[in-house]
Structures are given as structure tokens and as C-alpha cells.
Amino acid sequence: MSDLAIYADRLGKQYCIGPRLPYKTLRDVVTDAVARPLRRLVRSGRSPASGRGPRLNREHVWALRDVSFDVKRGEAVGIIGRNGSGKSTLLKILSQITEPTQGYAEIHGRVGSLLEVGSGFHPELSGRENIYLNGIILGMKKAEIARKFDEIVAFAEVEKFIDTPVKHYSSGMYMRLAFAVAAHLEPEILFVDEVLAVGDAAFQKKCLGRMGDVAKEGRTVLFVSHNMTAVESLCNRAIWLDSGEIVDSGLSSQVIANYLQTSFSPLTEQSWDDIATAPGNDKVRLHRVYARPLGGSLSDPITIRTPFVIEFEYWNLQPGAYLNLSLHLYNEQGVLVFNTAPVHEPIWNGRPFPVGFFRSVCHVPGDLLNDGLHRVELLVVQDQGVVIYQHDDVLVLDVRDSLEMRDAWHGRWGGVVRPNLTWTTERIEADEAPVVAGAAVAEQG
């Protein structure tokens, strides 16, 4: 038996975009067939061009082009890339939902696909009936499905509603049952598109754990996600798609690092001088945001040891508004490192803001962040809980490594944060050589 689970050779998918010809009814087809000879006689006295109808301006685009790769049995491979890069198209071709325009793919094994919420479910059937339907589609016998049934229902947490038509399920219930079916009915190959975003944090953790179990059981997983942390923890390999083509393929940690380096570039300052066109709304508008080392300038680097400040200058346009800023800092993998707000700000916290120009400064200590790019998301909050303005990626900070912190270690320093914590070591025994049992036996022999 071949060691390959998936083999793709020069896969391509082309779509035609633009206006399409109108659909014809049966009456239109019959009428056209009867009238066609008469139209030919009428056109016989005209020039060929005069009888043509209007031409549609349509364009052909490649959603996927010349994609070749293979996946061995038991491998977990992540597919990463920006929106529109061809990830979902690739899974649809491999799942035989759509035909490729060029190339071909070989799939060796029984496939379970979860490409969208509730894919493969019939809305009029109950949860119980859909479990059996999906199992039969996967080629399983009724006894096999029955053996897994209780485990599927328990994982999905829909025991009370298992005999209710799934069209009445909430999106969360639909998602839980769909994933439980796809992951527990023992497919040899599991395709999972970006569907875990529907569930809550506890459900996402459960799903990732289950996919990890599937991979450890020797089954093949192809996982599409924008969650780089999930891809790196679950998949030993990754494939990076961009504009329908493979940009990079290899160890997931290295491919993800290369992808993230091109996704964001440092942005340590933005300013808008015209209040009429500045980002914001009729309540608040931004003038300037920037980050710099404490006591330094914008051109000075920020390292993991550097204390720095993030400053926000803005116009408050509401008299008597109770405002505060909230800052979210994300690392390269999209993990929220921290969220901070000026709850202990000594002057304006809890006081109404008059109309005017303000500056708020957030102080970030050194020896806190790990190295890498970090994205700043700004939220302007009114009355301690109502977000009146949000600006994603308002700054992108390149936090550089510091050689003095590494000592003799030259590898990747893991973790979301990298604090410089205090250690102490003390001597608690006398200066005597420890007695090792094995050594004592060897001396006696």
C-alpha cells in the first residue's frame, strides 16, 4: 500500500467573473429553435457583424494554479495564507466538491470533510439521523456508527436536542455536532477549513485536542486556519498559499515565521492633521499615534529590554463625555498578549471630558515582551463599557531581541512574554560527594 495519503499534481482552478448570460426557460429554448431558421434568412442579407448580439465583458481568474504537493499517511499539514489565497478552493477540489480546471489529485483513504458549518447535514433531519447519514456517506456500517454514537453526542453536548431537526439548532450547536461527526466517524483523512471560529474558547480547545488525537492515531489531517498558534501546535508541516500558488512549504514553525514576516511591516507612527478626514466619528477623532523608547526618539529601536511609551493624541468632540482608551497588543500569531486601560490614571479617569485636544500615554516596561512584531489595536470606550471607536492595527511594533539576555542559548525563545525574572541559588548541603547507588555497586563488584 502506498505511503501517500494525498498527491496533488499541478492543480489549478479557473473561474469566470463578470456578468453572465441570462438563464433560459424551456419556453425560451423552444421559441428559439423555431425562430432560428427565420433569423438566418433575415441575417443572410446583412453583414456578419450586424447580426451579433451584445458581447459580455467577462474575465477569467485563477483561484489556484500549478499547485503540487504530497502528504504522507498520518501527517498533519496546515494550509495558511491570506483571504482569497486559494486555501478553501484547494480543499474543495481535494474533497471532490469541485473539479479542477487543470491537473489532478489522488486521495488514498476515506475522507471526512468539515469545510463550513454543518457541511453535509440535511436541515430537515434530526441530529441522530444526520449522524447516521454522514456515517453512511463515509462508507461505514450501521454497527460502526452505533458504536461511536454516544461518544459523538457527548462531545457535541446536544443530548437534549439529538432528536430535533438540525434546522432548529443554534450555530454553536450545529458546529459542535458537525465537528463531532467529522472527527469521530473514523475517516482516514480529515479536511478541516476555518470553522472553529464559530465556537467559544472552550469548544475550540476541545476541537484542537480532538484533531491532535486524530493525528496521533495515525490519520491524516489537512487543516486550514488563520490561527497560527493552532497550526503550529497541531501540524508538523505547513503550506503557504498566496494568489493561488505555493509560496513556501516545510516545517510549520519556519513557514509560519516566513509568512508572518511578510504579513506586517513595522509602523511606529501615524498622524492625521485634518480633523475633517481623520479616522474616527462625530464623537472622537485621532490626530497622532506613535511609539518610542522611553526618553528616546521614534528612530530608536525597541528591544525586549527597552521600556517604551505608546502615545495617542485625539480630539474629543462631545462635551461632558466620560472617556477612556483601551489598548490590545497582539503578537505575530494573533495571540492577545495583554489588554490595558487607564483605570489608575490620576487626573482624567472618571471625570467628564470637555471638547478639546487630548494626549494619553501608555507606559510599557522593559523585560516584558518577547521579540517579534506586535500589533496595537485601539478602542475608545465611553461610560466604562461602550466602544465608540475601534482602530485595528493602528501601530505595528518590531520588538528586537537582546543578546545580553541569551547567555549561551541561541535557539528560539518561546512564549508570549519574556520577563527578566529574579532567580537565587543557595548551598544547602555540606561539601561532600553525593553517593550514587549504581556507582557503589560497581565499586563492590
CSV table of C-alpha atoms in Angstrom, one decimal:
chain,number,residue,atom,x,y,z
A,1,MET,CA,0.0,0.0,0.0
A,2,SER,CA,1.3,3.5,-0.9
A,3,ASP,CA,2.7,5.6,2.0
A,4,LEU,CA,0.9,8.7,0.4
A,5,ALA,CA,-2.5,9.8,1.6
A,6,ILE,CA,-2.7,12.8,-0.8
A,7,TYR,CA,-0.9,13.5,-4.0
A,8,ALA,CA,-1.6,16.7,-6.0
A,9,ASP,CA,0.0,17.4,-9.4
A,10,ARG,CA,-0.2,20.9,-10.9
A,11,LEU,CA,-3.7,21.5,-9.6
A,12,GLY,CA,-5.5,24.6,-11.0
A,13,LYS,CA,-8.9,26.1,-10.8
A,14,GLN,CA,-10.1,28.9,-13.1
A,15,TYR,CA,-13.3,31.0,-12.6
A,16,CYS,CA,-15.0,33.3,-14.9
A,17,ILE,CA,-16.1,36.6,-13.3
A,18,GLY,CA,-18.3,39.4,-14.6
A,19,PRO,CA,-21.9,39.4,-16.0
A,20,ARG,CA,-23.3,36.1,-17.1
A,21,LEU,CA,-25.8,35.2,-19.8
A,22,PRO,CA,-29.4,35.2,-18.6
A,23,TYR,CA,-30.9,31.9,-17.8
A,24,LYS,CA,-33.4,30.5,-20.4
A,25,THR,CA,-36.7,28.8,-19.6
A,26,LEU,CA,-38.0,25.8,-21.6
A,27,ARG,CA,-40.3,28.1,-23.5
A,28,ASP,CA,-37.3,30.3,-24.5
A,29,VAL,CA,-35.4,27.2,-25.8
A,30,VAL,CA,-38.4,26.0,-27.9
A,31,THR,CA,-39.2,29.5,-29.2
A,32,ASP,CA,-35.5,30.0,-30.1
A,33,ALA,CA,-35.4,26.7,-32.0
A,34,VAL,CA,-38.5,27.6,-34.1
A,35,ALA,CA,-37.3,31.1,-34.8
A,36,ARG,CA,-33.7,30.2,-35.6
A,37,PRO,CA,-34.3,29.4,-39.4
A,38,LEU,CA,-36.2,32.6,-39.9
A,39,ARG,CA,-33.4,34.7,-38.2
A,40,ARG,CA,-30.9,33.0,-40.5
A,41,LEU,CA,-32.9,34.2,-43.6
A,42,VAL,CA,-33.1,37.7,-42.2
A,43,ARG,CA,-29.4,37.8,-41.4
A,44,SER,CA,-28.5,36.5,-44.9
A,45,GLY,CA,-28.8,40.0,-46.3
A,46,ARG,CA,-26.8,41.7,-43.6
A,47,SER,CA,-23.1,41.8,-42.8
A,48,PRO,CA,-21.9,39.2,-40.3
A,49,ALA,CA,-21.2,41.7,-37.6
A,50,SER,CA,-24.6,43.3,-37.7
A,51,GLY,CA,-26.3,40.1,-36.6
A,52,ARG,CA,-24.3,39.7,-33.4
A,53,GLY,CA,-25.8,40.3,-30.0
A,54,PRO,CA,-24.1,42.3,-27.3
A,55,ARG,CA,-20.8,40.8,-26.1
A,56,LEU,CA,-20.3,40.2,-22.4
A,57,ASN,CA,-17.2,41.6,-20.9
A,58,ARG,CA,-16.0,38.6,-18.8
A,59,GLU,CA,-12.7,37.9,-17.1
A,60,HIS,CA,-11.0,34.7,-16.2
A,61,VAL,CA,-9.1,34.4,-12.9
A,62,TRP,CA,-7.1,31.6,-11.4
A,63,ALA,CA,-8.1,30.8,-7.8
A,64,LEU,CA,-5.5,28.0,-7.8
A,65,ARG,CA,-2.6,27.4,-10.2
A,66,ASP,CA,0.2,24.8,-10.6
A,67,VAL,CA,-0.2,23.5,-7.0
A,68,SER,CA,1.8,20.3,-6.4
A,69,PHE,CA,2.4,18.6,-3.1
A,70,ASP,CA,2.0,15.3,-1.3
A,71,VAL,CA,1.0,14.3,2.2
A,72,LYS,CA,2.1,11.1,3.8
A,73,ARG,CA,-0.3,8.9,5.9
A,74,GLY,CA,-0.5,10.2,9.5
A,75,GLU,CA,0.8,13.7,8.7
A,76,ALA,CA,-0.9,16.8,10.0
A,77,VAL,CA,-0.4,19.6,7.5
A,78,GLY,CA,-1.6,23.2,7.9
A,79,ILE,CA,-2.6,25.4,4.9
A,80,ILE,CA,-2.0,29.1,5.6
A,81,GLY,CA,-2.4,32.3,3.6
A,82,ARG,CA,-4.4,35.5,3.4
A,83,ASN,CA,-8.1,35.6,2.5
A,84,GLY,CA,-8.5,34.8,-1.2
A,85,SER,CA,-5.3,32.9,-1.5
A,86,GLY,CA,-6.9,29.6,-2.6
A,87,LYS,CA,-7.0,27.6,0.6
A,88,SER,CA,-10.7,26.8,0.6
A,89,THR,CA,-10.6,26.1,-3.2
A,90,LEU,CA,-7.9,23.6,-2.7
A,91,LEU,CA,-9.9,21.7,0.0
A,92,LYS,CA,-13.0,21.7,-2.2
A,93,ILE,CA,-11.0,20.1,-5.0
A,94,LEU,CA,-9.5,17.5,-2.7
A,95,SER,CA,-12.9,16.8,-1.3
A,96,GLN,CA,-14.3,16.4,-4.9
A,97,ILE,CA,-16.8,19.1,-4.3
A,98,THR,CA,-15.5,20.9,-7.4
A,99,GLU,CA,-13.5,19.8,-10.4
A,100,PRO,CA,-10.0,21.2,-11.1
A,101,THR,CA,-9.5,23.1,-14.4
A,102,GLN,CA,-6.1,21.6,-14.8
A,103,GLY,CA,-4.0,18.9,-13.0
A,104,TYR,CA,-5.3,16.1,-10.8
A,105,ALA,CA,-5.2,14.8,-7.3
A,106,GLU,CA,-5.1,11.3,-5.8
A,107,ILE,CA,-6.7,10.6,-2.4
A,108,HIS,CA,-5.9,7.3,-0.8
A,109,GLY,CA,-8.3,6.7,2.0
A,110,ARG,CA,-11.8,7.5,3.4
A,111,VAL,CA,-12.3,11.3,3.6
A,112,GLY,CA,-14.2,13.3,6.2
A,113,SER,CA,-14.6,17.0,5.4
A,114,LEU,CA,-15.7,19.9,7.5
A,115,LEU,CA,-15.5,22.8,5.1
A,116,GLU,CA,-18.2,25.0,6.6
A,117,VAL,CA,-20.7,24.9,9.5
A,118,GLY,CA,-22.8,21.8,9.2
A,119,SER,CA,-21.5,20.7,5.8
A,120,GLY,CA,-23.2,17.5,4.8
A,121,PHE,CA,-26.1,18.0,7.1
A,122,HIS,CA,-29.7,17.8,6.0
A,123,PRO,CA,-31.7,20.6,7.8
A,124,GLU,CA,-34.9,18.6,7.9
A,125,LEU,CA,-33.3,15.6,9.6
A,126,SER,CA,-32.7,15.3,13.3
A,127,GLY,CA,-29.2,15.2,14.8
A,128,ARG,CA,-29.5,11.5,15.3
A,129,GLU,CA,-30.5,10.9,11.6
A,130,ASN,CA,-27.7,13.2,10.4
A,131,ILE,CA,-25.1,11.2,12.3
A,132,TYR,CA,-26.1,8.0,10.6
A,133,LEU,CA,-26.4,9.8,7.2
A,134,ASN,CA,-22.9,11.1,7.4
A,135,GLY,CA,-21.5,7.8,8.6
A,136,ILE,CA,-23.1,6.0,5.6
A,137,ILE,CA,-21.7,8.7,3.2
A,138,LEU,CA,-18.3,7.9,4.7
A,139,GLY,CA,-18.8,4.2,3.9
A,140,MET,CA,-19.3,3.0,7.4
A,141,LYS,CA,-21.6,0.2,8.5
A,142,LYS,CA,-24.6,0.9,10.9
A,143,ALA,CA,-22.9,-1.1,13.7
A,144,GLU,CA,-19.8,1.1,13.4
A,145,ILE,CA,-21.8,4.3,13.6
A,146,ALA,CA,-23.8,2.9,16.6
A,147,ARG,CA,-20.5,2.1,18.4
A,148,LYS,CA,-19.4,5.8,18.1
A,149,PHE,CA,-22.9,7.4,18.6
A,150,ASP,CA,-22.8,8.1,22.3
A,151,GLU,CA,-19.2,9.5,22.1
A,152,ILE,CA,-20.3,11.9,19.3
A,153,VAL,CA,-23.3,13.1,21.2
A,154,ALA,CA,-21.4,13.6,24.4
A,155,PHE,CA,-18.6,15.6,22.6
A,156,ALA,CA,-21.2,17.8,20.8
A,157,GLU,CA,-23.1,18.4,24.1
A,158,VAL,CA,-26.5,18.2,22.3
A,159,GLU,CA,-28.1,15.2,24.2
A,160,LYS,CA,-31.4,17.0,24.9
A,161,PHE,CA,-31.8,18.0,21.2
A,162,ILE,CA,-30.5,14.9,19.4
A,163,ASP,CA,-33.9,14.1,18.0
A,164,THR,CA,-34.7,17.7,17.0
A,165,PRO,CA,-34.3,18.7,13.3
A,166,VAL,CA,-31.0,20.4,13.0
A,167,LYS,CA,-32.6,23.4,11.3
A,168,HIS,CA,-33.7,24.5,14.8
A,169,TYR,CA,-30.1,24.3,16.2
A,170,SER,CA,-28.2,27.4,17.0
A,171,SER,CA,-25.0,27.9,15.0
A,172,GLY,CA,-22.9,26.8,18.0
A,173,MET,CA,-24.9,23.5,18.4
A,174,TYR,CA,-24.7,23.0,14.6
A,175,MET,CA,-21.0,23.5,14.7
A,176,ARG,CA,-20.4,21.2,17.7
A,177,LEU,CA,-22.4,18.3,16.1
A,178,ALA,CA,-20.8,18.8,12.7
A,179,PHE,CA,-17.3,18.7,14.1
A,180,ALA,CA,-18.1,15.7,16.3
A,181,VAL,CA,-19.4,13.7,13.4
A,182,ALA,CA,-16.4,14.6,11.2
A,183,ALA,CA,-13.8,13.8,13.8
A,184,HIS,CA,-15.3,10.7,15.4
A,185,LEU,CA,-16.6,8.6,12.5
A,186,GLU,CA,-13.0,7.4,11.8
A,187,PRO,CA,-12.2,9.0,8.4
A,188,GLU,CA,-8.7,8.1,7.3
A,189,ILE,CA,-8.2,11.7,6.0
A,190,LEU,CA,-9.8,14.7,7.7
A,191,PHE,CA,-10.1,18.1,6.0
A,192,VAL,CA,-10.9,21.0,8.3
A,193,ASP,CA,-11.4,24.5,6.9
A,194,GLU,CA,-11.6,27.7,9.1
A,195,VAL,CA,-14.7,26.6,11.0
A,196,LEU,CA,-13.5,26.7,14.6
A,197,ALA,CA,-14.1,30.4,14.9
A,198,VAL,CA,-17.8,29.7,15.3
A,199,GLY,CA,-17.3,28.1,18.7
A,200,ASP,CA,-16.4,29.5,22.0
A,201,ALA,CA,-12.9,29.2,23.6
A,202,ALA,CA,-13.7,26.0,25.4
A,203,PHE,CA,-15.1,24.4,22.3
A,204,GLN,CA,-12.1,25.5,20.2
A,205,LYS,CA,-9.8,23.9,22.7
A,206,LYS,CA,-11.8,20.7,22.7
A,207,CYS,CA,-11.7,20.6,18.9
A,208,LEU,CA,-8.0,21.2,18.7
A,209,GLY,CA,-7.4,18.5,21.2
A,210,ARG,CA,-9.6,16.1,19.2
A,211,MET,CA,-7.7,16.9,16.0
A,212,GLY,CA,-4.5,16.3,17.8
A,213,ASP,CA,-5.8,12.9,18.9
A,214,VAL,CA,-6.8,12.1,15.3
A,215,ALA,CA,-3.3,12.9,14.1
A,216,LYS,CA,-1.7,10.8,16.9
A,217,GLU,CA,-3.9,7.8,15.9
A,218,GLY,CA,-2.1,7.8,12.5
A,219,ARG,CA,-4.8,9.5,10.4
A,220,THR,CA,-4.1,12.4,8.1
A,221,VAL,CA,-5.2,15.9,8.8
A,222,LEU,CA,-5.3,18.9,6.4
A,223,PHE,CA,-6.1,22.0,8.5
A,224,VAL,CA,-6.9,25.5,7.1
A,225,SER,CA,-6.7,28.2,9.6
A,226,HIS,CA,-5.7,31.8,10.3
A,227,ASN,CA,-4.8,30.8,13.9
A,228,MET,CA,-1.1,30.4,13.6
A,229,THR,CA,-0.7,29.1,17.1
A,230,ALA,CA,-3.2,26.3,16.4
A,231,VAL,CA,-1.4,25.4,13.1
A,232,GLU,CA,2.0,25.4,14.7
A,233,SER,CA,0.9,23.3,17.7
A,234,LEU,CA,-1.2,20.8,15.6
A,235,CYS,CA,0.8,20.5,12.4
A,236,ASN,CA,4.3,19.4,11.8
A,237,ARG,CA,4.2,20.8,8.2
A,238,ALA,CA,2.7,23.8,6.6
A,239,ILE,CA,2.0,25.0,3.1
A,240,TRP,CA,1.7,28.7,2.4
A,241,LEU,CA,-0.5,29.8,-0.5
A,242,ASP,CA,-0.6,33.3,-2.0
A,243,SER,CA,-2.7,34.3,-5.1
A,244,GLY,CA,-3.4,30.6,-5.7
A,245,GLU,CA,0.2,29.4,-5.8
A,246,ILE,CA,2.5,27.8,-3.2
A,247,VAL,CA,5.0,30.3,-1.8
A,248,ASP,CA,6.6,28.1,0.8
A,249,SER,CA,6.3,24.6,2.2
A,250,GLY,CA,8.2,22.8,5.0
A,251,LEU,CA,8.3,22.8,8.8
A,252,SER,CA,5.3,24.6,10.2
A,253,SER,CA,7.4,26.9,12.5
A,254,GLN,CA,9.6,28.1,9.7
A,255,VAL,CA,6.8,28.6,7.1
A,256,ILE,CA,4.7,30.5,9.6
A,257,ALA,CA,7.6,32.7,10.6
A,258,ASN,CA,8.2,33.5,6.9
A,259,TYR,CA,4.5,34.2,6.3
A,260,LEU,CA,4.2,36.5,9.3
A,261,GLN,CA,7.3,38.5,8.3
A,262,THR,CA,5.5,39.4,5.1
A,263,SER,CA,2.1,40.0,6.6
A,264,PHE,CA,3.0,43.0,8.7
A,265,SER,CA,5.7,45.7,8.4
A,266,PRO,CA,6.7,48.0,11.3
A,267,LEU,CA,4.5,51.0,11.7
A,268,THR,CA,5.6,53.2,14.7
A,269,GLU,CA,3.8,56.4,13.8
A,270,GLN,CA,0.6,57.6,12.1
A,271,SER,CA,-0.7,61.1,12.0
A,272,TRP,CA,-3.7,63.0,10.5
A,273,ASP,CA,-3.7,66.7,10.5
A,274,ASP,CA,-7.1,67.4,9.1
A,275,ILE,CA,-9.8,66.8,11.7
A,276,ALA,CA,-12.4,66.5,9.0
A,277,THR,CA,-10.8,63.5,7.4
A,278,ALA,CA,-9.0,62.0,10.4
A,279,PRO,CA,-10.1,58.5,11.4
A,280,GLY,CA,-12.9,58.4,13.9
A,281,ASN,CA,-16.5,59.7,14.0
A,282,ASP,CA,-18.7,62.5,15.4
A,283,LYS,CA,-17.6,61.6,18.9
A,284,VAL,CA,-13.8,61.3,18.7
A,285,ARG,CA,-11.1,61.6,16.0
A,286,LEU,CA,-7.4,60.6,16.0
A,287,HIS,CA,-4.6,63.1,15.4
A,288,ARG,CA,-1.5,61.1,16.0
A,289,VAL,CA,-0.3,57.8,17.4
A,290,TYR,CA,3.3,56.7,17.9
A,291,ALA,CA,5.6,54.5,19.9
A,292,ARG,CA,9.1,55.3,21.0
A,293,PRO,CA,11.6,54.1,23.7
A,294,LEU,CA,11.2,55.9,27.0
A,295,GLY,CA,13.4,59.0,26.8
A,296,GLY,CA,14.2,58.2,23.1
A,297,SER,CA,13.0,59.1,19.7
A,298,LEU,CA,10.9,57.4,17.0
A,299,SER,CA,14.0,56.2,15.2
A,300,ASP,CA,15.5,54.4,18.2
A,301,PRO,CA,15.0,50.6,18.3
A,302,ILE,CA,12.8,48.9,20.8
A,303,THR,CA,14.3,45.7,22.2
A,304,ILE,CA,12.9,43.2,24.7
A,305,ARG,CA,14.7,45.1,27.4
A,306,THR,CA,13.5,48.6,26.4
A,307,PRO,CA,10.8,50.4,28.3
A,308,PHE,CA,8.7,52.3,25.8
A,309,VAL,CA,5.6,54.5,25.6
A,310,ILE,CA,2.7,54.5,23.2
A,311,GLU,CA,1.1,57.9,22.8
A,312,PHE,CA,-2.3,58.8,21.4
A,313,GLU,CA,-3.3,62.3,20.5
A,314,TYR,CA,-7.0,62.8,19.8
A,315,TRP,CA,-9.9,65.3,19.6
A,316,ASN,CA,-12.9,64.8,21.9
A,317,LEU,CA,-16.0,66.2,20.2
A,318,GLN,CA,-18.6,65.5,22.9
A,319,PRO,CA,-19.0,67.9,25.9
A,320,GLY,CA,-19.1,66.0,29.2
A,321,ALA,CA,-18.1,62.6,27.7
A,322,TYR,CA,-16.7,60.0,30.1
A,323,LEU,CA,-13.9,58.5,28.0
A,324,ASN,CA,-11.0,56.1,28.4
A,325,LEU,CA,-8.8,54.3,25.9
A,326,SER,CA,-8.3,50.6,25.8
A,327,LEU,CA,-5.2,49.0,24.1
A,328,HIS,CA,-5.0,45.5,22.9
A,329,LEU,CA,-1.5,44.2,22.0
A,330,TYR,CA,-1.2,41.0,19.8
A,331,ASN,CA,1.9,39.1,18.8
A,332,GLU,CA,2.7,37.6,15.4
A,333,GLN,CA,0.5,34.6,15.9
A,334,GLY,CA,-2.5,36.8,16.7
A,335,VAL,CA,-2.4,35.9,20.4
A,336,LEU,CA,-3.6,38.6,22.7
A,337,VAL,CA,-0.5,39.5,24.8
A,338,PHE,CA,-2.3,42.0,27.1
A,339,ASN,CA,-5.2,44.4,27.4
A,340,THR,CA,-4.7,47.6,29.3
A,341,ALA,CA,-6.8,50.7,30.1
A,342,PRO,CA,-6.1,53.8,32.2
A,343,VAL,CA,-8.0,52.7,35.3
A,344,HIS,CA,-5.5,54.3,37.6
A,345,GLU,CA,-4.9,57.4,35.6
A,346,PRO,CA,-4.8,60.1,38.3
A,347,ILE,CA,-6.3,63.2,36.5
A,348,TRP,CA,-9.0,62.4,34.0
A,349,ASN,CA,-10.1,58.9,34.9
A,350,GLY,CA,-13.8,59.1,36.0
A,351,ARG,CA,-14.1,62.8,35.1
A,352,PRO,CA,-16.1,64.2,32.2
A,353,PHE,CA,-14.0,65.3,29.2
A,354,PRO,CA,-14.7,68.8,27.7
A,355,VAL,CA,-14.5,69.3,24.0
A,356,GLY,CA,-10.8,69.6,23.2
A,357,PHE,CA,-7.5,68.1,22.3
A,358,PHE,CA,-6.0,65.3,24.5
A,359,ARG,CA,-3.0,63.1,24.8
A,360,SER,CA,-3.0,59.7,26.5
A,361,VAL,CA,0.3,57.9,27.1
A,362,CYS,CA,0.6,54.1,27.9
A,363,HIS,CA,3.9,53.1,29.6
A,364,VAL,CA,5.2,49.6,28.8
A,365,PRO,CA,8.0,48.3,31.0
A,366,GLY,CA,11.1,46.6,29.6
A,367,ASP,CA,11.7,42.9,30.1
A,368,LEU,CA,8.1,42.1,29.3
A,369,LEU,CA,7.5,41.3,25.6
A,370,ASN,CA,9.1,38.6,23.5
A,371,ASP,CA,10.8,39.5,20.3
A,372,GLY,CA,8.9,39.8,17.1
A,373,LEU,CA,6.2,42.0,15.5
A,374,HIS,CA,3.3,43.2,17.7
A,375,ARG,CA,0.1,44.8,16.6
A,376,VAL,CA,-1.7,47.5,18.5
A,377,GLU,CA,-5.5,47.7,18.5
A,378,LEU,CA,-7.0,50.9,19.9
A,379,LEU,CA,-10.5,51.1,21.4
A,380,VAL,CA,-12.1,54.4,22.6
A,381,VAL,CA,-14.6,53.5,25.3
A,382,GLN,CA,-17.4,55.7,26.7
A,383,ASP,CA,-19.1,55.2,30.1
A,384,GLN,CA,-16.8,52.4,31.1
A,385,GLY,CA,-18.2,49.9,28.7
A,386,VAL,CA,-19.4,51.2,25.3
A,387,VAL,CA,-16.9,51.1,22.5
A,388,ILE,CA,-17.5,54.2,20.4
A,389,TYR,CA,-14.5,53.8,18.1
A,390,GLN,CA,-12.1,51.0,17.2
A,391,HIS,CA,-8.9,51.1,15.1
A,392,ASP,CA,-7.3,47.8,14.2
A,393,ASP,CA,-3.5,47.7,13.7
A,394,VAL,CA,-3.1,51.4,14.5
A,395,LEU,CA,0.6,50.6,15.1
A,396,VAL,CA,2.9,47.6,14.4
A,397,LEU,CA,5.9,47.4,16.7
A,398,ASP,CA,9.1,45.4,15.9
A,399,VAL,CA,10.4,44.3,19.3
A,400,ARG,CA,14.0,43.2,18.7
A,401,ASP,CA,16.0,40.5,20.6
A,402,SER,CA,18.7,41.4,23.1
A,403,LEU,CA,21.9,39.3,23.1
A,404,GLU,CA,22.7,40.1,26.7
A,405,MET,CA,19.6,38.1,27.8
A,406,ARG,CA,20.5,34.9,25.9
A,407,ASP,CA,23.7,33.8,27.6
A,408,ALA,CA,24.7,30.6,25.8
A,409,TRP,CA,21.2,29.9,24.3
A,410,HIS,CA,20.9,30.6,20.6
A,411,GLY,CA,17.6,29.0,19.7
A,412,ARG,CA,14.1,30.4,19.5
A,413,TRP,CA,12.9,31.7,22.9
A,414,GLY,CA,9.3,30.6,23.2
A,415,GLY,CA,6.4,32.3,24.9
A,416,VAL,CA,4.1,35.2,24.6
A,417,VAL,CA,6.1,37.3,27.1
A,418,ARG,CA,9.8,37.2,28.1
A,419,PRO,CA,10.2,38.7,31.6
A,420,ASN,CA,13.5,39.0,33.3
A,421,LEU,CA,12.6,37.3,36.5
A,422,THR,CA,14.8,37.2,39.6
A,423,TRP,CA,16.5,33.8,40.5
A,424,THR,CA,18.5,32.9,43.5
A,425,THR,CA,20.7,29.8,44.2
A,426,GLU,CA,22.0,28.8,47.7
A,427,ARG,CA,24.1,26.0,49.0
A,428,ILE,CA,22.1,23.8,51.4
A,429,GLU,CA,24.4,20.8,52.0
A,430,ALA,CA,28.0,20.3,53.2
A,431,ASP,CA,30.8,19.8,50.8
A,432,GLU,CA,30.6,16.0,50.4
A,433,ALA,CA,30.5,14.0,47.2
A,434,PRO,CA,27.0,12.5,46.6
A,435,VAL,CA,26.7,8.7,46.8
A,436,VAL,CA,25.2,7.2,43.7
A,437,ALA,CA,23.7,3.7,44.2
A,438,GLY,CA,24.9,2.4,40.8
A,439,ALA,CA,28.4,3.6,41.4
A,440,ALA,CA,28.6,2.0,44.8
A,441,VAL,CA,27.6,-1.4,43.4
A,442,ALA,CA,30.2,-1.1,40.6
A,443,GLU,CA,32.9,-0.4,43.2
A,444,GLN,CA,31.9,-3.5,45.2
A,445,GLY,CA,32.0,-5.6,42.1
